[in-house]
XYZ file of N, CA and C in Angstrom:
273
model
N 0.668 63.427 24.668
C 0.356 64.672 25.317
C 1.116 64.792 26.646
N 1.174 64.076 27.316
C 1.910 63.606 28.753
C 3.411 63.524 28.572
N 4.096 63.723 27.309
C 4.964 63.565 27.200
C 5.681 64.921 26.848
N 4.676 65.424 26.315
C 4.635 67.043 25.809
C 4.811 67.469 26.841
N 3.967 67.271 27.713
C 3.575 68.314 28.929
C 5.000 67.921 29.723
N 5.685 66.722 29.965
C 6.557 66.699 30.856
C 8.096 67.587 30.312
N 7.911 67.344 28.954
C 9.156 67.982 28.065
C 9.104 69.392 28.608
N 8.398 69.808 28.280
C 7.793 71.547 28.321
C 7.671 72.286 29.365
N 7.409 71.051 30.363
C 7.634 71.719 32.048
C 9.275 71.949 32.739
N 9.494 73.309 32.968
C 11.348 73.344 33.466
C 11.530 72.288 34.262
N 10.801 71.727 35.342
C 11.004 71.641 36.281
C 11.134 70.156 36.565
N 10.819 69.043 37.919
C 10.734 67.612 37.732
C 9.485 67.335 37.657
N 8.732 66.574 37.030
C 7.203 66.421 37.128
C 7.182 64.685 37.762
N 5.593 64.774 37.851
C 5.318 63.821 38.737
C 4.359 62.701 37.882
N 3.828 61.597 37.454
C 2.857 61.029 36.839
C 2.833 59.636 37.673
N 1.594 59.233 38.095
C 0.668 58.217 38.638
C 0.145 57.210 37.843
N 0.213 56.480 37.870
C -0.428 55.565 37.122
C -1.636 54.804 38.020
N -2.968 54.694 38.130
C -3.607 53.778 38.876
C -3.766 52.488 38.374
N -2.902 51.501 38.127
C -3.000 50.235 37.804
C -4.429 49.288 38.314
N -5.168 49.479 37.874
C -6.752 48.849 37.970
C -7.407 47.963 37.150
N -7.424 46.784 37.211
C -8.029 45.830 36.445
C -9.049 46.386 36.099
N -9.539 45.801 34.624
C -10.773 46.598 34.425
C -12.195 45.969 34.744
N -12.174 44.743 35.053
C -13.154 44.464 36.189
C -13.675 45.720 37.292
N -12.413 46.172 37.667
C -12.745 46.539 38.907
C -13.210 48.366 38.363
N -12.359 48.860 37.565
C -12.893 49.988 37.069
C -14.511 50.104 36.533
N -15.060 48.483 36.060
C -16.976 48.810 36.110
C -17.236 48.855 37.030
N -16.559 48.337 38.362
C -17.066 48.018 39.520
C -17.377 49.466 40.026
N -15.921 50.381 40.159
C -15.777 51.448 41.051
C -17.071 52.684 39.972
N -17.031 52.228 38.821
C -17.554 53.645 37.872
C -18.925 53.515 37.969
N -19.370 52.226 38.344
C -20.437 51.939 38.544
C -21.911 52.809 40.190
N -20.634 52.879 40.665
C -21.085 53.811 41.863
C -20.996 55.242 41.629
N -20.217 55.453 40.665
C -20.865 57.474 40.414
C -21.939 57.793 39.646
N -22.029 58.532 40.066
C -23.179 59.766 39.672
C -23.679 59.744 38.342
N -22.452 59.521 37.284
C -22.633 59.715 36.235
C -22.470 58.590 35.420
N -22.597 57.279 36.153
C -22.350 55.957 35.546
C -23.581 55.695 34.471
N -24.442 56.577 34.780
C -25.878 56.265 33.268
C -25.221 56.972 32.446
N -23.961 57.771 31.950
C -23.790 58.397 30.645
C -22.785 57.904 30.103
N -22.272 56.280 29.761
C -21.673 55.552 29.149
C -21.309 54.178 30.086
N -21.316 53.330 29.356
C -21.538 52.024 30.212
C -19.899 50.842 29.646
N -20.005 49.636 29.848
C -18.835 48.975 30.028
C -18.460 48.686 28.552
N -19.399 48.710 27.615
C -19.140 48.418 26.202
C -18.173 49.330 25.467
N -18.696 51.138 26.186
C -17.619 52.515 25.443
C -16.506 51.963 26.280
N -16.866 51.906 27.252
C -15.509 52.043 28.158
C -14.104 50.491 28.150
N -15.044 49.822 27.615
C -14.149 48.295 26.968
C -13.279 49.441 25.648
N -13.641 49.883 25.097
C -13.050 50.832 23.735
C -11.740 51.439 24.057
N -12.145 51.755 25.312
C -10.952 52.716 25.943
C -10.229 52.249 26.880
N -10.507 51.666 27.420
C -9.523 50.672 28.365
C -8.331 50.211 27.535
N -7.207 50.525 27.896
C -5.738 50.100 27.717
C -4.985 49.315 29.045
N -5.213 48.244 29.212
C -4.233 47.417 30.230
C -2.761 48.230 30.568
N -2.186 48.549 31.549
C -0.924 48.663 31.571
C -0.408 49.784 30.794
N -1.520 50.997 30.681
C -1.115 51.990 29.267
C -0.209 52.823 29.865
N 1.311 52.225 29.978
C 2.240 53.115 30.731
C 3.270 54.329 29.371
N 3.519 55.463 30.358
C 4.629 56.105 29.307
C 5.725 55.278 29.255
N 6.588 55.744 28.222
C 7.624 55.143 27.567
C 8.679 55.748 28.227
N 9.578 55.140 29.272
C 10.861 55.557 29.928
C 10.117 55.302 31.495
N 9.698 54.678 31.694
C 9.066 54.190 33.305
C 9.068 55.708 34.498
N 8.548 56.688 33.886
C 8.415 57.825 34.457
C 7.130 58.094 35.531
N 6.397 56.867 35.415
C 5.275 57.103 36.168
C 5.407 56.017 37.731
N 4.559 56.652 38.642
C 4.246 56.167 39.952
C 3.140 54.957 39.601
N 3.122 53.655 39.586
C 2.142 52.734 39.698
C 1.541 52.298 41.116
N 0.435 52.339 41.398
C -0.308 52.522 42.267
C -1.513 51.348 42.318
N -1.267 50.535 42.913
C -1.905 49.293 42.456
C -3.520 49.408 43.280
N -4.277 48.551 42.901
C -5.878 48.377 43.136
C -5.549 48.365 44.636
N -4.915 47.451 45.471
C -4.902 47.141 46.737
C -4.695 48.321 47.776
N -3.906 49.718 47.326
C -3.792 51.164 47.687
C -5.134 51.751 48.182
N -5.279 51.918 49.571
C -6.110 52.853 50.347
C -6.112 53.693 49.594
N -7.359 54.512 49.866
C -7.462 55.826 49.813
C -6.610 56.935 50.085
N -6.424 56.512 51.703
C -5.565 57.130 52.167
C -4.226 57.123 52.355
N -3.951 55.698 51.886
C -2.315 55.442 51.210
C -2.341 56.415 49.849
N -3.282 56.115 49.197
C -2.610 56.671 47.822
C -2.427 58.286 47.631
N -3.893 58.435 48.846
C -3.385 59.928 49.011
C -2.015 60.371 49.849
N -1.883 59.462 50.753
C 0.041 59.903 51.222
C 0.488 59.615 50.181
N 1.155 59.102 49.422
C 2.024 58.552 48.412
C 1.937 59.649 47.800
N 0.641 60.494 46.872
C 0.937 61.713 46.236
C 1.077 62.472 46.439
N 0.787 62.962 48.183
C 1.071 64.044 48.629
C 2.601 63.942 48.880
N 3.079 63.005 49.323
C 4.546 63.157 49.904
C 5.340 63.431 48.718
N 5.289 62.578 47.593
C 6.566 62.810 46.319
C 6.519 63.741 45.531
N 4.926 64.841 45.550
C 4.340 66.021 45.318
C 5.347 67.414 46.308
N 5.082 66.909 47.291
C 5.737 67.824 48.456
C 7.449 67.519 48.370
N 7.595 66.701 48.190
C 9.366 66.046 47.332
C 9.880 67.051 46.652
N 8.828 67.310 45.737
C 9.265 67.488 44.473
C 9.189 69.086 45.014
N 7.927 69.864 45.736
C 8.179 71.302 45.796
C 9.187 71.714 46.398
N 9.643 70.757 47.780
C 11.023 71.267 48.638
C 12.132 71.429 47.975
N 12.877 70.521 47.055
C 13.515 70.153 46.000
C 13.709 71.692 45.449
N 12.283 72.012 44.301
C 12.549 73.168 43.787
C 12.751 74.490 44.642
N 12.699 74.334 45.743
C 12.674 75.829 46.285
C 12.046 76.604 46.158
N 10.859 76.284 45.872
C 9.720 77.124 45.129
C 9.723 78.395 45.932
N 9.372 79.642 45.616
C 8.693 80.852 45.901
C 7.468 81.265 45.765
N 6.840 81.696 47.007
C 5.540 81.873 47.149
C 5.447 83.002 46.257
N 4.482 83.438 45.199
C 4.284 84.087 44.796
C 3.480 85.705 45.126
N 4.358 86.913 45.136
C 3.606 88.036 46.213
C 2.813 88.853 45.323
């Protein structure tokens, strides 16, 4: 689907990867809101180690990434990418 979507977009696109042991993903899922509506057994199902696209197109972003690092990191190569296109505000 991610691959679709990047084909299909004119433009340069952007993809993140949060590289997160999955230790640490019960850890963090464990503190939301909605951690009573599936637990580590579904989510062992779905966990893919390392589930990167094919052609190293994505940003990896490792566990050790602040908050607020990871939010610079996407804002800046996000904002990269709009200066780049020249975008036009739409009137």
């Amino acid at each position: 689907m991610l691959q679709t979507l990047r084909a299909d977009f004119p433009g340069r696109s952007r993809f993140f990867y949060l590289d997160i042991p999955f230790e640490e993903t019960l850890r963090r899922h464990a503190t939301l809101p909605q951690s009573a509506e599936f637990g580590p057994d579904l989510m062992r199902e779905w966990y893919v180690e390392r589930d990167l696209l094919p052609g190293a197109y994505e940003t990896i972003i490792g566990q050790d990434s602040t908050l607020e690092e990871t939010v610079r990191r996407l804002l800046s190569e996000t904002l990269e990418r709009t200066e780049t296109r020249n975008y036009q505000k739409p009137t």
